[in-house]
Structures are given as C-alpha cells and as structure tokens.
XYZ file of C-alpha atoms in Angstrom:
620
model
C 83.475 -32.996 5.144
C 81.351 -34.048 2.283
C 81.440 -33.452 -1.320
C 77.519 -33.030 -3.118
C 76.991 -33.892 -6.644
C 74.809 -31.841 -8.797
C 72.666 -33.277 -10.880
C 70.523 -31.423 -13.518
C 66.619 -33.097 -13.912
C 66.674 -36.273 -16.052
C 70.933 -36.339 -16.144
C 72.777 -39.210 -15.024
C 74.039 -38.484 -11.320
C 77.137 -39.789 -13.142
C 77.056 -38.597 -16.604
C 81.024 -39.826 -17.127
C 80.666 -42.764 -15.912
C 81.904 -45.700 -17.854
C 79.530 -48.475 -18.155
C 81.423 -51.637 -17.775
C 81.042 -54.203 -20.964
C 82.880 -57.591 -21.932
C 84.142 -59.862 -24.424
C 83.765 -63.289 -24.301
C 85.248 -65.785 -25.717
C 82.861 -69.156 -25.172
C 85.263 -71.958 -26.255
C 84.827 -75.621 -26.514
C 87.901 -76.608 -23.807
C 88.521 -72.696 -22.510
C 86.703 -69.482 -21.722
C 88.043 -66.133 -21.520
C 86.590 -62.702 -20.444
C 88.156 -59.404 -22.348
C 87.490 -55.551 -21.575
C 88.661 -52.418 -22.891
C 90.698 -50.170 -20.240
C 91.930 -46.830 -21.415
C 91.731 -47.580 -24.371
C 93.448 -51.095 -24.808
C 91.143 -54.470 -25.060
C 92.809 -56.549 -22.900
C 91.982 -60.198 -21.045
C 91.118 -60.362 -17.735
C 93.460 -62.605 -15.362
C 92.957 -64.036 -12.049
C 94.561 -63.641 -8.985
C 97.123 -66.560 -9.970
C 97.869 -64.077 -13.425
C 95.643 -67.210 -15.562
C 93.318 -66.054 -18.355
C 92.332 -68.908 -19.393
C 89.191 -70.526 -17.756
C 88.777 -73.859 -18.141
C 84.980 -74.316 -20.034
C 83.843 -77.619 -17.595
C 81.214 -77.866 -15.262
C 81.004 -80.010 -12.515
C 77.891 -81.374 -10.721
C 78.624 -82.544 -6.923
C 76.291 -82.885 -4.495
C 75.308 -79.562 -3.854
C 77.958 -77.516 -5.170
C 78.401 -76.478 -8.703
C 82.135 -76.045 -9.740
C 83.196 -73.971 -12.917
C 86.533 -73.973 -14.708
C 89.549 -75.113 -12.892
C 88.195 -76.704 -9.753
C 85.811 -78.852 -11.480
C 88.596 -79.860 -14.337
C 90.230 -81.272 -11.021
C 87.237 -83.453 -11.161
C 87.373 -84.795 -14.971
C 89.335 -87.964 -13.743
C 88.213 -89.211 -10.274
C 84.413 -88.128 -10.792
C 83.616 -88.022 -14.763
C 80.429 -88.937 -15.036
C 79.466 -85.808 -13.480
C 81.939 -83.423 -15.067
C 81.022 -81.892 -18.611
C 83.407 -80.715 -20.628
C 83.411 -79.786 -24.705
C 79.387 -78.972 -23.918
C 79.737 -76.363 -27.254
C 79.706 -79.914 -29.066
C 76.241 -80.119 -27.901
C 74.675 -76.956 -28.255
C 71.230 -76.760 -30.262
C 71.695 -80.640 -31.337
C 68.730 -83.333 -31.282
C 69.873 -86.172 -30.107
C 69.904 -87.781 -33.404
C 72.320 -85.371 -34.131
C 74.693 -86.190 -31.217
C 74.437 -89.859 -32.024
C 77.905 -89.717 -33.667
C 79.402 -88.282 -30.050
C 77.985 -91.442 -28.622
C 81.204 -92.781 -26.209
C 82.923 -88.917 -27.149
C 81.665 -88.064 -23.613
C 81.875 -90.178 -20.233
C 78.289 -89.324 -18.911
C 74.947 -90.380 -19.919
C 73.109 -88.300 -22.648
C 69.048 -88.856 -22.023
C 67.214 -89.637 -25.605
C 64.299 -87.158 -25.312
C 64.647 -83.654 -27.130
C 66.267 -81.670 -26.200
C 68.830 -84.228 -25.260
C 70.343 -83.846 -21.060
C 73.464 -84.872 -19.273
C 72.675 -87.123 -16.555
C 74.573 -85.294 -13.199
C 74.507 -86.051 -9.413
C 71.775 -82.859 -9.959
C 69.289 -84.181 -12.224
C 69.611 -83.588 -16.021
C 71.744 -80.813 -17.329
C 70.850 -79.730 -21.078
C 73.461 -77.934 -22.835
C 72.095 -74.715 -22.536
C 71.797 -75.268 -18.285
C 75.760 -76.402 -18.355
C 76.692 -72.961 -20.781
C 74.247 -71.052 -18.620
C 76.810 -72.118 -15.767
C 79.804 -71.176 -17.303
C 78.566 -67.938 -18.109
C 77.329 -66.959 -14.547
C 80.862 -67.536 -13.503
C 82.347 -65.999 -16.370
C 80.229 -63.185 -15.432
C 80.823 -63.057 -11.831
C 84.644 -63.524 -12.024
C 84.824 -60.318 -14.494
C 82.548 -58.186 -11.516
C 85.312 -59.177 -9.192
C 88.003 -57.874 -11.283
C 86.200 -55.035 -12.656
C 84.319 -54.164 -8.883
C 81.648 -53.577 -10.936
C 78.218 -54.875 -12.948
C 78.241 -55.928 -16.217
C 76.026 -54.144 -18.429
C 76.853 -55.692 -21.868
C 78.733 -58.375 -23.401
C 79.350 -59.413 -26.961
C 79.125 -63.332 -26.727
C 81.290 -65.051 -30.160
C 80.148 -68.231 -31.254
C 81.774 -70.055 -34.585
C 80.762 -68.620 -38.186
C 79.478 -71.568 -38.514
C 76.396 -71.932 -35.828
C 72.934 -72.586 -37.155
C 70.253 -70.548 -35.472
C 69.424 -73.553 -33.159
C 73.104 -73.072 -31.683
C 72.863 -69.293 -31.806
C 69.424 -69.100 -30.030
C 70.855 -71.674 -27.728
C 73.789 -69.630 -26.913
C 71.643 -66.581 -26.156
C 69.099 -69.060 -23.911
C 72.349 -69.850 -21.598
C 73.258 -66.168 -21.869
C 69.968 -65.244 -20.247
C 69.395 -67.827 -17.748
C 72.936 -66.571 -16.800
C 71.391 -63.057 -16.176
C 73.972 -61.915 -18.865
C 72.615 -58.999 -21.008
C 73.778 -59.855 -24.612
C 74.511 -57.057 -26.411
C 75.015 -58.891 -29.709
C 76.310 -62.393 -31.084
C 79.851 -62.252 -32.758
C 81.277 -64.600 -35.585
C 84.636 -65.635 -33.756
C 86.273 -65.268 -37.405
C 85.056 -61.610 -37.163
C 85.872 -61.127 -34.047
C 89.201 -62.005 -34.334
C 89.504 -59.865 -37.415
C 88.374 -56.537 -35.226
C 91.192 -57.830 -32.895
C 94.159 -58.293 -35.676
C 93.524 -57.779 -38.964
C 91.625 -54.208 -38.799
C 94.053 -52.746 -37.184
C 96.777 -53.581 -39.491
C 94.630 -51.339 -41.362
C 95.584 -53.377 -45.094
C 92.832 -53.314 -47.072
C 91.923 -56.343 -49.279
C 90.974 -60.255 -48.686
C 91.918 -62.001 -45.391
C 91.827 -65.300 -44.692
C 90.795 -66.008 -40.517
C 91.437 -70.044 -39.822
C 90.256 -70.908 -36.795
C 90.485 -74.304 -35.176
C 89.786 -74.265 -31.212
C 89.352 -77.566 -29.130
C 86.619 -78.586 -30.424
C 85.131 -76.502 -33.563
C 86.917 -75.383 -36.903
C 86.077 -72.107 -38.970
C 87.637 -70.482 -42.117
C 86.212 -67.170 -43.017
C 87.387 -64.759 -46.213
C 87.115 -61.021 -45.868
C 87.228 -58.044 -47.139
C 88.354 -55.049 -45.961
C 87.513 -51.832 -48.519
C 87.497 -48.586 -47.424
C 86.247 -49.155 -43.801
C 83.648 -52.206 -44.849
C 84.402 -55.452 -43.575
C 83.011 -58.091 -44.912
C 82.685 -61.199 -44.638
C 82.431 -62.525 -47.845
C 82.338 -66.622 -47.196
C 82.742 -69.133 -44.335
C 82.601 -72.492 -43.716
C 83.381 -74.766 -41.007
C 83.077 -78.211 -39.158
C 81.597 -78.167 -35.676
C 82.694 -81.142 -34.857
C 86.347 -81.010 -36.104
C 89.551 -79.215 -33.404
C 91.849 -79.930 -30.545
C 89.579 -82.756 -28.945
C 89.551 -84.733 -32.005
C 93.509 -84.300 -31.885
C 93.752 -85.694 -28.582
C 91.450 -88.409 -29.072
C 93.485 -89.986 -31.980
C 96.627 -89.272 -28.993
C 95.081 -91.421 -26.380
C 93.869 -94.343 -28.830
C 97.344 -94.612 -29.820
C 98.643 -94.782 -26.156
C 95.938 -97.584 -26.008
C 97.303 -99.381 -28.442
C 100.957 -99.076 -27.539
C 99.945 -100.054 -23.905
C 97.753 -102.964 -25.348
C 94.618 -101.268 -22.703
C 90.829 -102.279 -22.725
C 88.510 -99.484 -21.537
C 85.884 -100.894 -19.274
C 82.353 -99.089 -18.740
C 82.860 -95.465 -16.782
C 86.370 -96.020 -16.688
C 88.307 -93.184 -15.026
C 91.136 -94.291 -17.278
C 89.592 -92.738 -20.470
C 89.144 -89.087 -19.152
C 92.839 -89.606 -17.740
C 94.253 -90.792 -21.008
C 92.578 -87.385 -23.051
C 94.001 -85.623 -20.431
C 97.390 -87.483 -20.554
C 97.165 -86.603 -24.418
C 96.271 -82.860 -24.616
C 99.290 -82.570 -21.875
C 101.934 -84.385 -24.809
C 100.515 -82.823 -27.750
C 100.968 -79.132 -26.110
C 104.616 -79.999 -25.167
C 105.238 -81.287 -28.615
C 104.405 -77.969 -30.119
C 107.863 -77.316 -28.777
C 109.845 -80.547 -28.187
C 110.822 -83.155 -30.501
C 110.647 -86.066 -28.230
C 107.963 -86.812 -25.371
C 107.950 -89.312 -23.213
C 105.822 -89.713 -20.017
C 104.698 -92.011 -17.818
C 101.083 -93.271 -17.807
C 100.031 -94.102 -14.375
C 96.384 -93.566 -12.556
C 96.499 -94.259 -8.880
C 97.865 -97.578 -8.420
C 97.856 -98.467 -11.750
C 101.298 -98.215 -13.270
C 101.671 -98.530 -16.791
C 104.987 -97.454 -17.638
C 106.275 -95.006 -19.877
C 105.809 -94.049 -23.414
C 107.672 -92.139 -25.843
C 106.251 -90.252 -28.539
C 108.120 -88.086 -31.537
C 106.482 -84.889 -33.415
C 106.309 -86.769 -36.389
C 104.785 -89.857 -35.274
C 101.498 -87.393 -33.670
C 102.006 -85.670 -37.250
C 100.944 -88.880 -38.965
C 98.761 -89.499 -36.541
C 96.527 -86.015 -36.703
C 97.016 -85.791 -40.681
C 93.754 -86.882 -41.600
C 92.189 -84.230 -38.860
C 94.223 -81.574 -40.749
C 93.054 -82.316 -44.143
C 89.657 -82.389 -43.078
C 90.250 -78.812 -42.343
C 92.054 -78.007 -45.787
C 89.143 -79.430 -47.427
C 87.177 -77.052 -46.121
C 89.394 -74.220 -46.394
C 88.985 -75.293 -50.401
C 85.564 -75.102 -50.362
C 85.273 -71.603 -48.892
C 87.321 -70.510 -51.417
C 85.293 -71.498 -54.173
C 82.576 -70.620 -52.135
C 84.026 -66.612 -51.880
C 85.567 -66.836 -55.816
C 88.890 -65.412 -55.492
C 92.112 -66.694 -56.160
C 94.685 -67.762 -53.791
C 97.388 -65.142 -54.524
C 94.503 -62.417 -54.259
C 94.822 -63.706 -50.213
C 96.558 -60.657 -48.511
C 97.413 -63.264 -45.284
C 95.778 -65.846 -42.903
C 95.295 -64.919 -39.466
C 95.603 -67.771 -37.226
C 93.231 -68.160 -34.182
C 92.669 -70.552 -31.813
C 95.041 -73.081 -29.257
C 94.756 -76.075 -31.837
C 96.765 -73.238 -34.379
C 99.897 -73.751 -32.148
C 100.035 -77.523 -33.617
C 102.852 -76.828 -35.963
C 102.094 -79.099 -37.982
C 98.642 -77.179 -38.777
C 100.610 -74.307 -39.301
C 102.802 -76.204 -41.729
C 99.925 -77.393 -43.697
C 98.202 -73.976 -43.873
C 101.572 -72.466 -45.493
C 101.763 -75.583 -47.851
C 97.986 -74.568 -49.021
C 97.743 -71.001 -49.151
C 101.508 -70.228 -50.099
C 102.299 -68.366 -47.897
C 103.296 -68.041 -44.047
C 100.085 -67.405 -41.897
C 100.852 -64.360 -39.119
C 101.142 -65.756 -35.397
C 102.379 -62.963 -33.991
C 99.675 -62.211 -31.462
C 98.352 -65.065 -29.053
C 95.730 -66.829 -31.096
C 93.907 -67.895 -27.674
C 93.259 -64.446 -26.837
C 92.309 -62.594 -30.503
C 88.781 -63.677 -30.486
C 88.186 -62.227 -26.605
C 89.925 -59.040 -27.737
C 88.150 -58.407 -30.545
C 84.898 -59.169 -29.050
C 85.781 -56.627 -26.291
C 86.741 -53.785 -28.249
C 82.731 -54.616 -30.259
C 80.955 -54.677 -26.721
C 83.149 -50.976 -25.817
C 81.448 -49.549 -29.354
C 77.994 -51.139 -28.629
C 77.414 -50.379 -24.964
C 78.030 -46.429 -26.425
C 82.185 -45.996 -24.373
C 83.419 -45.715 -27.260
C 82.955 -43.586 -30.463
C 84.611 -45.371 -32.830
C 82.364 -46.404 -35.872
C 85.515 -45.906 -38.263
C 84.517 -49.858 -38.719
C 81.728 -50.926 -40.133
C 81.497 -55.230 -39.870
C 79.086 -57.281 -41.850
C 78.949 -61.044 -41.039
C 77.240 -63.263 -42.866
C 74.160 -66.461 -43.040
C 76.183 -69.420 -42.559
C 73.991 -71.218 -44.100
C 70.974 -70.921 -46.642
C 67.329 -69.879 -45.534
C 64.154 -71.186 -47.671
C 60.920 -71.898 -47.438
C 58.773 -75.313 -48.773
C 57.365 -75.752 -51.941
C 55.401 -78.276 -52.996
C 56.421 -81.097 -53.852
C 58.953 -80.870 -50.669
C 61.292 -78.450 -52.423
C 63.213 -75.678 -51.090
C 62.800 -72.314 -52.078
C 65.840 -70.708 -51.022
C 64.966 -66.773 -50.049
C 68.179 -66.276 -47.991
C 71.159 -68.141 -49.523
C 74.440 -68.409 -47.516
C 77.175 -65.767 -47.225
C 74.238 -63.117 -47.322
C 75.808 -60.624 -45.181
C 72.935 -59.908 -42.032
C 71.434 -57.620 -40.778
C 69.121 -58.182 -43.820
C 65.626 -58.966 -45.042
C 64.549 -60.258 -48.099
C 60.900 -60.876 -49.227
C 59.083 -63.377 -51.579
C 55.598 -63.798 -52.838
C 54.403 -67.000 -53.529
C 50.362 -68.036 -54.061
C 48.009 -70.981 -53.498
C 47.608 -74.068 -55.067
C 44.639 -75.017 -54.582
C 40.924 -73.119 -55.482
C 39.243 -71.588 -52.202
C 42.601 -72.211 -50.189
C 41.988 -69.547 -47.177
C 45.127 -71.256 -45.175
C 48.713 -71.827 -46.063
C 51.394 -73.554 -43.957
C 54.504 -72.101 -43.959
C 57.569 -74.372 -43.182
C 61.348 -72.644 -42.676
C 64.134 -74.659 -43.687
C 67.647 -74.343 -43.588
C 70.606 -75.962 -45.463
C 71.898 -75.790 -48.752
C 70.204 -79.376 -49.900
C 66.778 -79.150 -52.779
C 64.773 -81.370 -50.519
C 63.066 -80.397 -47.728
C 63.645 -84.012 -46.187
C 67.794 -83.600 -46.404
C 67.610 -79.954 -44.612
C 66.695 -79.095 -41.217
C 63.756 -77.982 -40.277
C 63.592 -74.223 -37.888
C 60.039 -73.652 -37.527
C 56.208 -74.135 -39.277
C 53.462 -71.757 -38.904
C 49.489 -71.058 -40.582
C 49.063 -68.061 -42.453
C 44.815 -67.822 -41.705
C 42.282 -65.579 -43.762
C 42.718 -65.606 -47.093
C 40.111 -65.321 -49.172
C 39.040 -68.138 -51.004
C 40.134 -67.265 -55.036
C 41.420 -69.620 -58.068
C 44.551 -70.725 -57.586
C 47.459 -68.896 -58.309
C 45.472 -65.568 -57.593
C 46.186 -65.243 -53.839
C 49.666 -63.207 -53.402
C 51.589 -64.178 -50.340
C 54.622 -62.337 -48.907
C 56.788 -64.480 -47.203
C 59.866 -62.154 -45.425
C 62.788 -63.081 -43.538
C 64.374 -60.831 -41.169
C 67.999 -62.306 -39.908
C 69.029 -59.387 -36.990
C 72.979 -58.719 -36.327
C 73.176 -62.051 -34.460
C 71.815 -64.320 -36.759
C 68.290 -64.987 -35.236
C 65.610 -65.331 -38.308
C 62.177 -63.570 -37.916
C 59.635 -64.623 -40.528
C 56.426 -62.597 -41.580
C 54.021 -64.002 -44.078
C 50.950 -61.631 -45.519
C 48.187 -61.831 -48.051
C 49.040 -58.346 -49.787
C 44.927 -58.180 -50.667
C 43.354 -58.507 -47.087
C 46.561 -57.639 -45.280
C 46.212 -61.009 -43.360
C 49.236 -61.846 -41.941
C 51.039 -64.347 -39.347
C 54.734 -64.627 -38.076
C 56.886 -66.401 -35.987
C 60.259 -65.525 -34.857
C 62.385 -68.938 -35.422
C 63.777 -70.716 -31.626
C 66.038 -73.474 -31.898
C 64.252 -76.933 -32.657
C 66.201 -78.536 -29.753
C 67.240 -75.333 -27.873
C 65.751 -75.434 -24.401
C 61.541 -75.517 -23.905
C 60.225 -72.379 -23.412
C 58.345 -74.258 -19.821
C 61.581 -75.147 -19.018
C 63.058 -71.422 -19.615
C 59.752 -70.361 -17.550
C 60.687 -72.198 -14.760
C 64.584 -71.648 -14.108
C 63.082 -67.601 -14.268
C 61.371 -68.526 -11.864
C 63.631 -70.292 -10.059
C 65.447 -66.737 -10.244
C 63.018 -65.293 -9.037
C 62.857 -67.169 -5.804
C 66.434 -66.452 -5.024
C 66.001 -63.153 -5.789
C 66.440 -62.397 -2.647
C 69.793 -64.200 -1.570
C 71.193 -62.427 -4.969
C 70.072 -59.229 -4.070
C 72.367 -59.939 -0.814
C 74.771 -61.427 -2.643
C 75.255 -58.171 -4.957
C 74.683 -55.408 -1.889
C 77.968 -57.145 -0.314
C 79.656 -56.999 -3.484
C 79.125 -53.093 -3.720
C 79.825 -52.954 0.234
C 83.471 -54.601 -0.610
C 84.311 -52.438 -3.900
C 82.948 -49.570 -2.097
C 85.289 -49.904 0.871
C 88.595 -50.873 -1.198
C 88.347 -47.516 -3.503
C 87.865 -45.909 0.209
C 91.454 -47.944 1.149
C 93.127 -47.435 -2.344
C 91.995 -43.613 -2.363
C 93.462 -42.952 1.717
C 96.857 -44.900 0.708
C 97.045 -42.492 -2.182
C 96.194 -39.423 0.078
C 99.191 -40.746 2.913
C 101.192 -40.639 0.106
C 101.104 -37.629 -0.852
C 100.166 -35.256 1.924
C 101.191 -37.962 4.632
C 103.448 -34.752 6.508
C 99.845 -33.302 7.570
C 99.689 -36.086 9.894
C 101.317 -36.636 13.625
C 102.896 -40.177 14.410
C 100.195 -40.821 16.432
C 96.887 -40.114 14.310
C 98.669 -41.623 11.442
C 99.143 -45.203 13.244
C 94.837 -44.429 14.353
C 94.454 -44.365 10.888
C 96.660 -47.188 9.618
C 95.113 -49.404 12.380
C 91.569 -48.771 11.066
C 92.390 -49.444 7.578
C 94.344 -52.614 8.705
C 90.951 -53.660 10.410
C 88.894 -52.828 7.008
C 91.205 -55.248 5.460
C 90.377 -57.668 7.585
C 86.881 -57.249 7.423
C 87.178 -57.626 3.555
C 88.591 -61.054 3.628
C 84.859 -62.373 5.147
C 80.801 -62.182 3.870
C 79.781 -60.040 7.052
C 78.735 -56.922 5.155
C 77.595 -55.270 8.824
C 81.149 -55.694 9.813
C 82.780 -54.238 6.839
C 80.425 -51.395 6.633
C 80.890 -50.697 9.905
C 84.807 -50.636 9.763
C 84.482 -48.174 6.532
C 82.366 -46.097 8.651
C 85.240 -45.775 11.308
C 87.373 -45.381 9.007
C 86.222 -42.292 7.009
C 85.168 -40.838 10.394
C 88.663 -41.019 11.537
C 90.107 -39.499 7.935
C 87.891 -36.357 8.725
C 90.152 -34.539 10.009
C 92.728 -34.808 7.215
C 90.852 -34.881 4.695
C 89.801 -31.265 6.043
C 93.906 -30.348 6.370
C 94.622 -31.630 2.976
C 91.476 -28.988 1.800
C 92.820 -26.343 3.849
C 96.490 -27.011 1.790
C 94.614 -27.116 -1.530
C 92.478 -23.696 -0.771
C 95.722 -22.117 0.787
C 98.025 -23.009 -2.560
C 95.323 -21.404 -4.730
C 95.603 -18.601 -2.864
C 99.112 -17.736 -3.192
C 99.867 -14.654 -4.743
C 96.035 -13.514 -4.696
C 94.007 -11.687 -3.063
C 91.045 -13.027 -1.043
C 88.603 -10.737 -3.128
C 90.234 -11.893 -6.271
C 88.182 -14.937 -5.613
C 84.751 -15.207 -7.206
C-alpha cells in the first residue's frame, strides 16, 4: 500500500522539508563541520566520536588523502603532505618568502605560487578546494543528505585576496557558499550572544596558525564589530616550532635536506605542548625508526619562556585594537577565548594579566567558531526565523584609490562595518584627458608603493574639458563577505567602467576554467557517485523506519513472517556495506514488498482504533 503526496502547482512536493546547511570551521591545523538539529548547533563527529578533522592533504600516486589518513603521512612522505596551507592562501610568493624552510615541500616561484606534489603543482586554493570536498562529503554522510549552504569563517583579519581565495576553493569544491564569516564573529553568535549581556566584548582568537582580536558591541540586538586586528602568521605552529628547535638543541641535531626528522620533531612538539597544558613535567622519548635519540624532559615553565615572545606578539596586538576601537579596558564586559592555542595556559595567564580580568573558557574554544557559523548558515539558508540578531563585521583593512603623485586616497578606511558603499568624486588632471586609470589599493600606508595593490582598470569616454572640470565617481561596494566591487562614472556623459576586485595571487581565472571543466568531465562518475548515495540513505530510513514499526506493533506478526522479514533486512544490511547500487536497490525492493502485508495490518489497527466508540457514518 502506497501513500500519494499532494502537491498544489508551483509548491514544493516537500514544503517542510528542512534544507540541510553547515558551519565550517576552515582552520590552519584542524577542520570542523557544525549543523543545527532541533534546534541546537552542534559539531558533527565521525564514526570513531572525533570532530576534529585534521586540515592536511596528501598527494600519493593516485589517491588523494584528507585529514587523518594523510596526517599519517606528514613523517614518512612529507614532501607530498601539506599541512598549515591557510598560511598560504592569497599570498605572492614574495609574500611567502618569510615561510621559506616553514614547510617541507617545494613552493614554485611563479604567481600564484604551487606546492610541488607526486600530482603536479598544488596552489593553495587546489589543496583548500580538497579539504573542503571532504569536509563536504563527510557532513552528506552524516547528515544522508546534500548540502545546500554553508557559512565558510575565515580570520577577521583576511585581505580580499585570502577571502576571494577562500571562496575559489569553496567553488572548485562544488560547495555553495552562502556567506563568508569573521571567525571572531562567529564565535561571538556561538557564546557571547547568547549570554545575551549587552556591551563591549573582547573575542581573542589564536588557532594553529593565525591570531585575531576583535572588540564588539552588543546594543540592543546590533552586533558590532567595532575593531580587529590580527597576525596571520602568528598561533600554535609558531609555538611548536620554537618546541622542536629547542629539542634540537638539547639533542645537539643537524637537519639535513627533506629530512623526515623535521616533520617528526613538530609533531613530537605539538604532542608535549598539549600534554603540558595539564602536566607539569614532560618527558618523552625522541626516536624515528631506527634512530634512537633518547629522552628529554621538559617543565611548563621552561616552554613558558620559551613561547613568551609568541605571546607578546599577540598582546601587542591586542593593544593596538584597543586604541584602534577607543574604549577603555574596564569598559571590557569579558574576553571570550577561541581557538586550541587558547588552552596554552600560559596564554590564558597573560590575557588575565592584560585585560584584568579572567577570560571565560567555559565552552570548548575548538568548537565556538563551527557553532556559531552553523547557527548563521540555519538563518541564511531560510530554517530558521531568527533575525533577533543583527551582525555587522567589519573592513579589516583600509580601501583607497591612487592619487597622483602615488598617494592613497582612502574611501573605505578599516573597521567600516560591510555591507557598505561609499562614493567619491575625483576629476582630471590634465586638459582634454578622455581616460583615467583607476588603481585600488589596500592598506593603511600614504604611499601607494608600501600598500598592496587589488586591481587597475580605464574609465574610457570622457569628454575632453580643462582640467579639474571632469567629475568622476569612484564607488566601492564591499558585500557581507568582504569582496570589493568598484564602479567609476563621469556624472556628465554617464560613462562608466567597473571591475569587481579577484585576488592578485588567488588562482587564474584559465586555471579556474579548466578544473570546471575538469568537473565537467566527471560529471558523470559524480552523478553515480551521488545516485548511490541517495540509494543507501534511502534504504537505511526504510531499515530505521521497519525496526521502529517491529517495535511497536511487532504482535501483528507470526514467528515465521517476522524471521522473512528480519532475514531481508539482515540482507539490506549487507548490501549497504558495498558500492553495488543494483544490489541494494534490489534488496530494498524485497524488502518493502515483503513489509506489505503489515504495513496493511498496522493500517487496519490504526483505522480500527479511530473507530472505537463511533459510528461508521460518523466518518466524513
């Protein structure tokens, strides 16, 4: 017996159904994937009860492992195994130059700059691109179900050449963004909002291998954020790294070329400094295949002195931002602390010594940013109807245009909270000028020459006048995740020109063009891919609703039909464990033909308990 759904012309054949959205949480050393379920953002866990997913990539010969399986592959096989690729994102290589022996691999010297793999060159965006198709894929799995949305966070601190890099990996990963998050904000959505205090908040941030302080407000159900600052380059890593050069030096070691050793020493390190966050005392023994090198011991405050300058690096900055925002210290409600690097307690030591005051830990400050970011993408793909909350992140960093003379005119300046537009008219310098060049810059520097350049485009057709009649309108648009669109017009003729500002070292837009296409040639082998997918979640809600149905009306069946049916689910099972989507529709077709029959009895016990104590022409 079937059931039919009515639909009414243009109506969803499922108007109530949820559509499934994440938050993720794209880390420097680890990934995690957050959702809301009835009601409650929560992280997704494998099948081992982990959350957190290992950000590494590794190239072998043909396969391409993500997150724990290719960690396994940071020692024996480095050169081929990326880790901290954040570091990288939207950087020229001149840029990277001071990461120069950070990384084990090879780093080509063209723009943008690649990771020489087993696979041919990797840029930054390809590796994130690969972490996010897993990330993507492993939340299906759990969630039996397509993702139609996720809120991606990136540091406050990203320029637009790492935010338009992060949404480049997004959509080579065939993940539909619905926005870019500040992780600061996100985390804020997550903990502070729902303490539901207003006044100024302080969000410190230090992950593995970027470090963000952000002030907000929150007034009368406005958050802002008000000022942020940062060091990409500054976290966990940087931690560890001062870890293993000290086990260098106590072990009197020389790193050769490629050396396995260095990847196994940073790994060595990040496993002492987590267990000194609650021992006194470490001591371990340092030994890589057949090389034994003994044992070393290690107290909290040695690795105290040894971080200290790392931590005052991030005080400074938490100084600046606070001159940046103007307010006081003891107008600071409390500091929310987010990120693994936070559990240092020595970090947390320092950030009471500074801000006077003890900064809140009580919720795990590797999963705020993912559950903040989850409970956005629930509001923006339209589950949920809370707008209560109204968030308003900011420029990181200032927008202008050149002048001559090569100074900056700046039109946006930073801690502008975006969405916003702002529009400036400038003229020509020069008699009969009919063209203008118009070059975007961004930093907070007068020169042109000391800030970076995003993008230069030729306003054409204006009419040739004195100089200094022509009226130009230069406007910049930054959207909600920080991309900048700029529009330049001659207000007389209405000539006008724009461009909308990519990275400078993001990826090429032929070399976008041709991984789509690449897509596109598989198109077919993912189509497969997905139609088993469906097949399998299909089939267990057919299992999971039967068990439910034995359960409870289980007496409506003999011995012997209830052992049929047991032995055909038993065989779905099995069919569920392979990739033959022929055999495991066919068992689910067995299946519900054989659960006919009681699915008809438990019908006939519904109808028959509705009817007691009516009669049958009470029915309408």
């Amino acid at each position: 017996m079937a059931l039919l759904q009515i639909a009414e012309p243009g109506q969803s054949g499922q108007p109530h159904k949820r559509r499934l959205a994440v938050g993720i949480d794209l880390g420097t050393t680890n990934s995690l994937v957050a959702t809301v379920r009835n009601g409650t953002p929560e992280v997704l866990k494998d099948a081992a009860g982990e959350w957190l997913i290992p950000s590494v990539v590794h190239y072998g010969d043909q396969e391409v492992r993500v997150g724990k399986s290719a960690r396994a592959f940071a020692v024996c096989d480095a050169a081929n195994t990326v880790v901290s690729v954040k570091r990288m994102m939207g950087r020229s290589r001149e840029e990277l130059k001071g990461l120069d022996g950070a990384f084990p691999y090879q780093v080509t010297d063209q723009n943008p700059p690649a990771i020489l793999t087993r696979q041919g060159p990797k840029t930054a965006v390809e590796v994130s691109a690969d972490i996010l198709r897993y990330l993507k894929s492993f939340a299906e799995a759990r969630l039996g179900g397509e993702i139609e949305g996720a809120v991606i966070t990136v540091p406050a601190y990203f320029d637009d050449a790492q935010r338009q890099a992060t949404k480049d990996a997004a959509r080579l990963a065939g993940l539909p963004v619905l926005r870019l998050l500040n992780e600061p904000t996100a985390a804020a959505v997550a903990y502070g909002l729902d303490s539901g205090e207003e006044g100024i908040h302080v969000v410190f941030d230090m992950g593995g291998g970027t470090f963000d302080v952000s002030i907000l407000r929150f007034t009368r159900g406005v958050f802002e954020v008000i000022a942020t600052g940062g060091d990409t380059q500054l976290g966990g890593d940087d931690m560890d790294e001062a870890l293993a050069q000290w086990l260098m030096q106590e072990k009197s070691l020389q790193l050769t070329s490629q050396d396995p050793l260095e990847r196994y020493l940073m790994e060595t390190a990040r496993a002492i400094k987590e267990r000194l966050t609650n021992e006194e005392t470490v001591t371990t023994e340092l030994k890589l295949g057949e090389r034994n090198f003994g044992e070393v011991t290690i107290t909290r405050d040695q690795f105290n002195r040894l971080i200290e300058p790392i931590v005052q690096r991030a005080i400074r900055v938490c100084k600046r931002v606070i001159r940046d925002a103007q307010v006081a210290r003891e107008e600071i409600r409390d500091i929310v602390m987010v990120g693994g690097s936070t559990r240092v307690p020595h970090v947390r030591e320092a950030v009471e010594a500074f801000f006077g005051r003890k900064p809140l830990t009580e919720l795990d400050p590797d999963q705020v940013v993912a559950l903040g970011a989850a409970r956005q993408a629930e509001t923006l793909i339209g589950n949920s109807r809370d707008n209560d909350v109204l968030l308003l992140d900011v420029c990181p960093l200032s927008l202008g245009i050149e002048t001559m003379g090569g100074l900056v005119e700046k039109i946006i300046p930073r801690n502008t909270p975006i969405p916003v537009a702002r529009a400036q008219e400038f003229t020509t310098y020069k008699d009969g000028q009919t063209a203008m060049l118009i070059h975007v810059v961004q930093g907070e520097r007068e020169l042109v020459q000391d800030c970076r350049s995003l993008a230069r485009f030729t306003l054409k057709g204006i009419p040739p006048m004195a100089a200094g009649v022509a009226r130009i309108r230069v406007t910049y648009n930054v959207d909600a995740d920080g991309l900048l669109n700029v529009t330049a017009e001659e207000t007389t003729t209405g000539a006008k020109a724009q461009v909308e500002v990519k990275p400078s070292y993001g990826l090429a837009p032929e070399q976008v063009a041709k991984m789509i296409e690449e897509s596109i040639a598989n198109a077919e082998q993912d189509r497969d891919r997905r139609v088993l997918q469906e097949t399998k979640v299909e089939s267990q809600r057919l299992l999971e609703a039967l068990e439910a149905a034995i359960a409870q009306d289980g007496e409506l069946l003999s011995d012997e039909e209830r052992n049929i049916l047991e032995q055909a689910m038993q065989d779905l099972r099995r069919q569920l464990e392979t990739e033959d989507r022929q055999a495991i529709e066919q068992a689910a077709k067995r299946l519900e033909t054989q659960s006919e029959t009681f699915a008809a009895r438990r019908m006939n016990k519904s109808i028959q308990a509705a009817l007691v104590g009516h009669q049958v022409n009470e029915v309408k």
